[in-house]
Amino acid sequence: MPELPEVEVTRRRIAPVLVGRRIREVVTTGDSYLFLTRPEKLRRGLAGRRVEDLGRRGKYLVAGLDDGSRLVVHLGMTGQLFSSEATSVRLLSATARDSLPPEAQQRFEPDEHTHLQLTLDGLGPRVFFRDVRKFGKVQWLGVGERTERLDRLGIDAMATTGEILSRAGRGRRSTVKGLLLDQSVCAGVGNIYADEALFGAGVRPGRAAGRVTRREYDAIAEALRRVLARSIETGGSSISDYVAPDGADGGFQDERKVYGRTGEPCHDCGEPIKRRVIAQRSSHYCPRCQR
Ligand SMILES: [Zn+2]
């Protein structure tokens, strides 16, 4: 599932294609649960509008349009937002790939999973939103229109501080791992980065949030910002169906210290990494380095 770094990498790669350009044509698939705004209304809302900016709130991408309306996209589990210049062969199914002549194998043609196609004015590439499993979301918000999905989000994980986390954790008996995953506290943190940040701070994921000290929360916030920034720098984690918009794959999975390393020796102390289900998620930690 794309986490914050993948969404941020997507934002940075797609912004130059979208921002400052006018949407000339909008093609969608039929009505489905992926569209929080009915496709017909979405097409009407977007057509002719100029994209002013492309921002991110947690794992949501929000494009501001020139009339004050907004386009909101969530990648869900398998969503891919990319330009028609994307070249990754991972975008194509094996059969589709095999049936193409070699010179055409790198080109993507919109298929039944391509739920949104934006043709922009000028000579630049088109922008596609493709989602095989359809857990992604596409929504158009008219001028002044709000959505609970964005309103309920806490501060973006990249901007969180020890003070914010410590205040949110006060008196809380549930786990610190659960606190980090709570999107109303800190938007955009998923399982991988929660585990990595807790390792970086030396705090066990199963500790009660209310018992973590302010100094430890400072260390967690610092570690969280650091692992997210590092992952953005290396292009996101690139797991499952995630593909960067220009087809490049992320490299952060090589740098993970605990996530997905159950039984392997801790890089710092050699102790085998443990895995436990905490806050309904599989959690990875070093029993010696984390307390
Ligand atoms: Zn260790």
Short mmCIF file of C-alpha atoms and ligand atoms in Angstrom, two decimals:
data_model
loop_
_atom_site.label_atom_id
_atom_site.label_comp_id
_atom_site.label_asym_id
_atom_site.label_seq_id
_atom_site.Cartn_x
_atom_site.Cartn_y
_atom_site.Cartn_z
CA MET A 1 0.00 0.00 0.00
CA PRO A 2 1.43 3.40 -0.89
CA GLU A 3 2.46 5.25 2.25
CA LEU A 4 3.23 8.93 2.72
CA PRO A 5 6.63 8.85 0.96
CA GLU A 6 5.17 7.18 -2.14
CA VAL A 7 2.36 9.74 -2.22
CA GLU A 8 4.83 12.60 -1.81
CA VAL A 9 7.08 11.16 -4.53
CA THR A 10 4.00 10.89 -6.76
CA ARG A 11 3.13 14.52 -5.98
CA ARG A 12 6.60 15.76 -6.84
CA ARG A 13 6.73 13.84 -10.11
CA ILE A 14 3.24 14.64 -11.32
CA ALA A 15 3.14 18.32 -10.25
CA PRO A 16 5.34 19.55 -13.13
CA VAL A 17 2.98 17.84 -15.60
CA LEU A 18 -0.22 19.20 -14.05
CA VAL A 19 0.40 22.56 -12.45
CA GLY A 20 -0.16 25.61 -14.62
CA ARG A 21 -1.95 23.63 -17.30
CA ARG A 22 -5.59 23.64 -18.30
CA ILE A 23 -7.61 20.41 -18.40
CA ARG A 24 -8.90 20.04 -21.93
CA GLU A 25 -10.57 16.66 -21.80
CA VAL A 26 -11.62 14.30 -19.00
CA VAL A 27 -12.31 10.60 -19.58
CA THR A 28 -13.54 8.37 -16.74
CA THR A 29 -14.75 4.83 -16.26
CA GLY A 30 -18.36 4.27 -15.15
CA ASP A 31 -19.91 5.02 -11.80
CA SER A 32 -18.31 3.01 -8.98
CA TYR A 33 -17.33 3.25 -5.30
CA LEU A 34 -13.99 4.67 -6.40
CA PHE A 35 -15.72 7.91 -7.41
CA LEU A 36 -16.87 9.86 -4.37
CA THR A 37 -18.17 12.37 -6.91
CA ARG A 38 -20.30 10.86 -9.70
CA PRO A 39 -18.16 10.61 -12.87
CA GLU A 40 -20.47 12.91 -14.83
CA LYS A 41 -20.26 15.67 -12.20
CA LEU A 42 -16.51 15.11 -11.89
CA ARG A 43 -15.99 15.52 -15.65
CA ARG A 44 -18.04 18.72 -15.64
CA GLY A 45 -16.17 20.10 -12.63
CA LEU A 46 -12.73 19.46 -14.08
CA ALA A 47 -13.14 20.27 -17.76
CA GLY A 48 -11.69 23.64 -18.73
CA ARG A 49 -10.12 24.28 -15.32
CA ARG A 50 -6.50 25.25 -14.84
CA VAL A 51 -4.53 23.41 -12.14
CA GLU A 52 -3.07 26.00 -9.76
CA ASP A 53 -1.20 23.74 -7.35
CA LEU A 54 -0.82 20.14 -6.21
CA GLY A 55 -0.57 19.62 -2.46
CA ARG A 56 -0.63 16.68 -0.07
CA ARG A 57 -2.49 16.10 3.21
CA GLY A 58 -1.32 12.83 4.75
CA LYS A 59 -1.91 10.31 1.98
CA TYR A 60 -4.33 12.53 0.03
CA LEU A 61 -3.29 14.50 -3.03
CA VAL A 62 -5.21 17.73 -3.43
CA ALA A 63 -5.12 19.73 -6.66
CA GLY A 64 -6.31 23.33 -6.40
CA LEU A 65 -8.16 24.52 -9.49
CA ASP A 66 -8.46 28.08 -10.82
CA ASP A 67 -12.13 28.48 -9.84
CA GLY A 68 -11.42 27.54 -6.21
CA SER A 69 -12.67 23.97 -6.55
CA ARG A 70 -10.40 21.02 -5.72
CA LEU A 71 -9.64 17.55 -7.01
CA VAL A 72 -8.84 15.03 -4.26
CA VAL A 73 -7.13 11.72 -5.03
CA HIS A 74 -6.26 8.88 -2.65
CA LEU A 75 -4.18 6.03 -4.06
CA GLY A 76 -5.75 3.38 -1.79
CA MET A 77 -3.99 0.01 -2.08
CA THR A 78 -3.05 -0.15 -5.73
CA GLY A 79 -3.72 3.31 -7.15
CA GLN A 80 -1.22 4.75 -9.61
CA LEU A 81 -1.16 8.37 -10.71
CA PHE A 82 1.26 8.81 -13.57
CA SER A 83 1.86 10.58 -16.84
CA SER A 84 1.49 9.04 -20.28
CA GLU A 85 5.28 9.20 -20.48
CA ALA A 86 5.61 6.56 -17.74
CA THR A 87 7.70 3.67 -18.96
CA SER A 88 7.56 1.01 -16.27
CA VAL A 89 6.67 -2.41 -17.67
CA ARG A 90 5.13 -3.16 -14.28
CA LEU A 91 2.15 -1.12 -15.41
CA LEU A 92 1.29 -3.80 -17.91
CA SER A 93 -0.07 -7.27 -17.18
CA ALA A 94 2.14 -10.18 -18.26
CA THR A 95 -0.15 -11.10 -21.16
CA ALA A 96 -0.44 -7.52 -22.34
CA ARG A 97 3.33 -7.26 -22.18
CA ASP A 98 3.87 -10.47 -24.16
CA SER A 99 1.46 -9.52 -26.93
CA LEU A 100 3.26 -6.25 -27.69
CA PRO A 101 6.13 -5.83 -30.13
CA PRO A 102 9.39 -5.09 -28.30
CA GLU A 103 9.51 -1.43 -29.28
CA ALA A 104 6.03 -0.87 -27.84
CA GLN A 105 6.50 -2.73 -24.56
CA GLN A 106 7.39 0.35 -22.60
CA ARG A 107 4.30 2.32 -23.62
CA PHE A 108 1.18 2.36 -21.53
CA GLU A 109 -2.24 2.44 -23.16
CA PRO A 110 -5.27 3.22 -20.95
CA ASP A 111 -7.13 0.03 -19.99
CA GLU A 112 -10.30 -0.82 -18.03
CA HIS A 113 -8.49 -0.02 -14.77
CA THR A 114 -7.62 3.50 -15.90
CA HIS A 115 -10.41 5.35 -14.10
CA LEU A 116 -9.37 8.91 -14.87
CA GLN A 117 -7.59 10.33 -17.91
CA LEU A 118 -6.78 14.01 -18.07
CA THR A 119 -5.75 15.56 -21.35
CA LEU A 120 -4.11 18.91 -20.77
CA ASP A 121 -3.60 21.76 -23.16
CA GLY A 122 -0.20 22.15 -24.79
CA LEU A 123 2.08 19.37 -25.93
CA GLY A 124 2.77 17.72 -22.58
CA PRO A 125 1.79 14.20 -21.54
CA ARG A 126 -1.66 13.12 -20.33
CA VAL A 127 -2.24 12.17 -16.69
CA PHE A 128 -3.76 8.81 -15.74
CA PHE A 129 -5.20 7.47 -12.52
CA ARG A 130 -5.23 3.70 -12.65
CA ASP A 131 -6.37 1.40 -9.85
CA VAL A 132 -6.76 -2.35 -10.29
CA ARG A 133 -8.36 -3.05 -6.90
CA LYS A 134 -10.33 0.21 -6.75
CA PHE A 135 -9.68 1.02 -3.09
CA GLY A 136 -8.48 4.43 -4.24
CA LYS A 137 -10.72 7.50 -4.17
CA VAL A 138 -11.40 10.36 -6.54
CA GLN A 139 -13.44 13.35 -5.40
CA TRP A 140 -14.20 16.80 -6.73
CA LEU A 141 -14.94 19.48 -4.14
CA GLY A 142 -16.80 22.56 -5.32
CA VAL A 143 -15.91 26.04 -4.07
CA GLY A 144 -16.04 26.07 -0.25
CA GLU A 145 -17.08 22.41 -0.12
CA ARG A 146 -15.42 20.39 2.65
CA THR A 147 -14.95 16.73 3.33
CA GLU A 148 -14.72 14.82 6.57
CA ARG A 149 -11.90 12.79 5.00
CA LEU A 150 -9.61 15.82 5.04
CA ASP A 151 -11.11 17.65 8.01
CA ARG A 152 -10.47 14.79 10.42
CA LEU A 153 -6.75 14.54 9.60
CA GLY A 154 -4.20 15.63 12.19
CA ILE A 155 -0.98 17.43 11.38
CA ASP A 156 1.01 15.99 8.51
CA ALA A 157 3.51 13.38 9.71
CA MET A 158 6.38 15.34 8.15
CA ALA A 159 5.53 18.30 10.40
CA THR A 160 4.79 16.52 13.67
CA THR A 161 6.66 17.25 16.89
CA GLY A 162 7.28 15.55 20.22
CA GLU A 163 4.95 18.03 21.84
CA ILE A 164 2.05 17.15 19.54
CA LEU A 165 2.55 13.41 20.02
CA SER A 166 3.01 13.69 23.76
CA ARG A 167 -0.14 15.78 24.14
CA ALA A 168 -2.13 13.27 22.06
CA GLY A 169 -0.69 10.37 24.05
CA ARG A 170 -1.49 11.80 27.47
CA GLY A 171 -3.57 9.36 29.55
CA ARG A 172 -3.89 6.98 26.63
CA ARG A 173 -3.69 3.31 27.60
CA SER A 174 -3.60 2.02 24.04
CA THR A 175 -0.22 1.50 22.40
CA VAL A 176 2.20 4.07 21.07
CA LYS A 177 2.11 2.17 17.76
CA GLY A 178 -1.65 2.76 17.63
CA LEU A 179 -1.11 6.45 18.40
CA LEU A 180 1.25 6.83 15.45
CA LEU A 181 -1.22 5.07 13.14
CA ASP A 182 -4.11 7.30 14.29
CA GLN A 183 -4.62 9.61 11.30
CA SER A 184 -6.36 12.23 13.46
CA VAL A 185 -3.15 12.62 15.46
CA CYS A 186 -0.62 12.51 12.68
CA ALA A 187 -1.65 12.14 9.04
CA GLY A 188 0.07 9.78 6.66
CA VAL A 189 1.93 7.37 8.96
CA GLY A 190 1.51 3.74 7.96
CA ASN A 191 2.83 0.48 9.33
CA ILE A 192 6.33 0.54 7.84
CA TYR A 193 7.25 4.03 9.00
CA ALA A 194 5.67 3.63 12.45
CA ASP A 195 7.87 0.57 13.05
CA GLU A 196 10.99 2.23 11.65
CA ALA A 197 10.46 5.43 13.67
CA LEU A 198 9.93 3.48 16.91
CA PHE A 199 13.14 1.55 16.26
CA GLY A 200 14.97 4.81 15.56
CA ALA A 201 13.72 6.20 18.88
CA GLY A 202 14.39 3.00 20.86
CA VAL A 203 10.75 2.68 21.95
CA ARG A 204 8.81 -0.61 21.80
CA PRO A 205 5.61 -0.46 19.73
CA GLY A 206 3.54 -2.15 22.44
CA ARG A 207 4.21 0.45 25.15
CA ALA A 208 1.15 2.30 26.43
CA ALA A 209 1.07 5.73 24.74
CA GLY A 210 0.44 7.46 28.07
CA ARG A 211 3.64 6.00 29.54
CA VAL A 212 6.00 7.18 26.82
CA THR A 213 8.02 10.16 28.08
CA ARG A 214 8.17 13.57 26.45
CA ARG A 215 11.84 13.01 25.66
CA GLU A 216 10.95 9.71 23.94
CA TYR A 217 8.20 11.44 21.95
CA ASP A 218 10.76 14.02 20.81
CA ALA A 219 12.94 11.13 19.61
CA ILE A 220 9.98 9.42 17.88
CA ALA A 221 8.96 12.62 16.05
CA GLU A 222 12.54 13.22 14.98
CA ALA A 223 12.97 9.60 13.79
CA LEU A 224 9.64 9.71 11.97
CA ARG A 225 10.57 12.85 10.03
CA ARG A 226 13.98 11.37 9.29
CA VAL A 227 12.75 7.99 7.92
CA LEU A 228 10.02 9.67 5.87
CA ALA A 229 12.45 12.21 4.40
CA ARG A 230 14.95 9.46 3.62
CA SER A 231 12.30 7.36 1.93
CA ILE A 232 11.09 10.30 -0.17
CA GLU A 233 14.71 10.92 -1.15
CA THR A 234 15.16 7.32 -2.31
CA GLY A 235 11.88 7.35 -4.22
CA GLY A 236 9.45 5.62 -1.87
CA SER A 237 9.32 2.01 -0.80
CA SER A 238 7.95 0.48 -3.97
CA ILE A 239 6.11 -2.48 -2.55
CA SER A 240 3.26 -4.45 -4.13
CA ASP A 241 1.74 -2.48 -7.00
CA TYR A 242 3.31 0.84 -6.32
CA VAL A 243 5.00 2.36 -9.33
CA ALA A 244 6.48 5.81 -9.37
CA PRO A 245 4.79 8.01 -11.99
CA ASP A 246 7.84 8.06 -14.23
CA GLY A 247 8.31 4.32 -13.89
CA ALA A 248 11.28 4.44 -11.52
CA ASP A 249 11.18 2.10 -8.54
CA GLY A 250 11.84 3.19 -4.98
CA GLY A 251 14.84 2.03 -2.98
CA PHE A 252 13.93 2.50 0.70
CA GLN A 253 13.13 -1.17 1.31
CA ASP A 254 16.89 -1.84 1.29
CA GLU A 255 17.30 0.50 4.26
CA ARG A 256 14.60 -0.85 6.55
CA LYS A 257 15.94 -1.71 10.00
CA VAL A 258 13.02 -3.74 11.40
CA TYR A 259 9.99 -3.84 9.08
CA GLY A 260 9.80 -7.18 7.27
CA ARG A 261 13.01 -8.41 8.96
CA THR A 262 11.47 -10.89 11.46
CA GLY A 263 14.15 -13.28 12.76
CA GLU A 264 16.99 -11.45 11.03
CA PRO A 265 19.74 -9.92 13.21
CA CYS A 266 19.32 -6.30 14.33
CA HIS A 267 21.83 -4.11 12.47
CA ASP A 268 22.77 -2.42 15.75
CA CYS A 269 23.04 -5.30 18.24
CA GLY A 270 22.64 -8.61 16.39
CA GLU A 271 19.55 -9.69 18.34
CA PRO A 272 16.86 -11.30 16.10
CA ILE A 273 14.07 -8.87 15.15
CA LYS A 274 10.72 -9.80 16.68
CA ARG A 275 7.26 -9.57 15.20
CA ARG A 276 4.03 -9.15 17.18
CA VAL A 277 0.54 -8.03 16.32
CA ILE A 278 0.02 -4.63 17.95
CA ALA A 279 -2.84 -2.23 17.17
CA GLN A 280 -4.11 -4.93 14.78
CA ARG A 281 -1.00 -4.58 12.66
CA SER A 282 2.07 -6.74 12.48
CA SER A 283 4.77 -4.85 14.32
CA HIS A 284 8.51 -5.37 14.12
CA TYR A 285 11.03 -4.39 16.78
CA CYS A 286 14.37 -5.22 18.35
CA PRO A 287 13.86 -6.58 21.88
CA ARG A 288 17.27 -5.29 22.95
CA CYS A 289 17.46 -1.82 21.35
CA GLN A 290 13.83 -0.88 22.06
CA ARG A 291 12.41 -0.46 25.57
ZN ZN B 1 19.00 -4.21 18.36
#
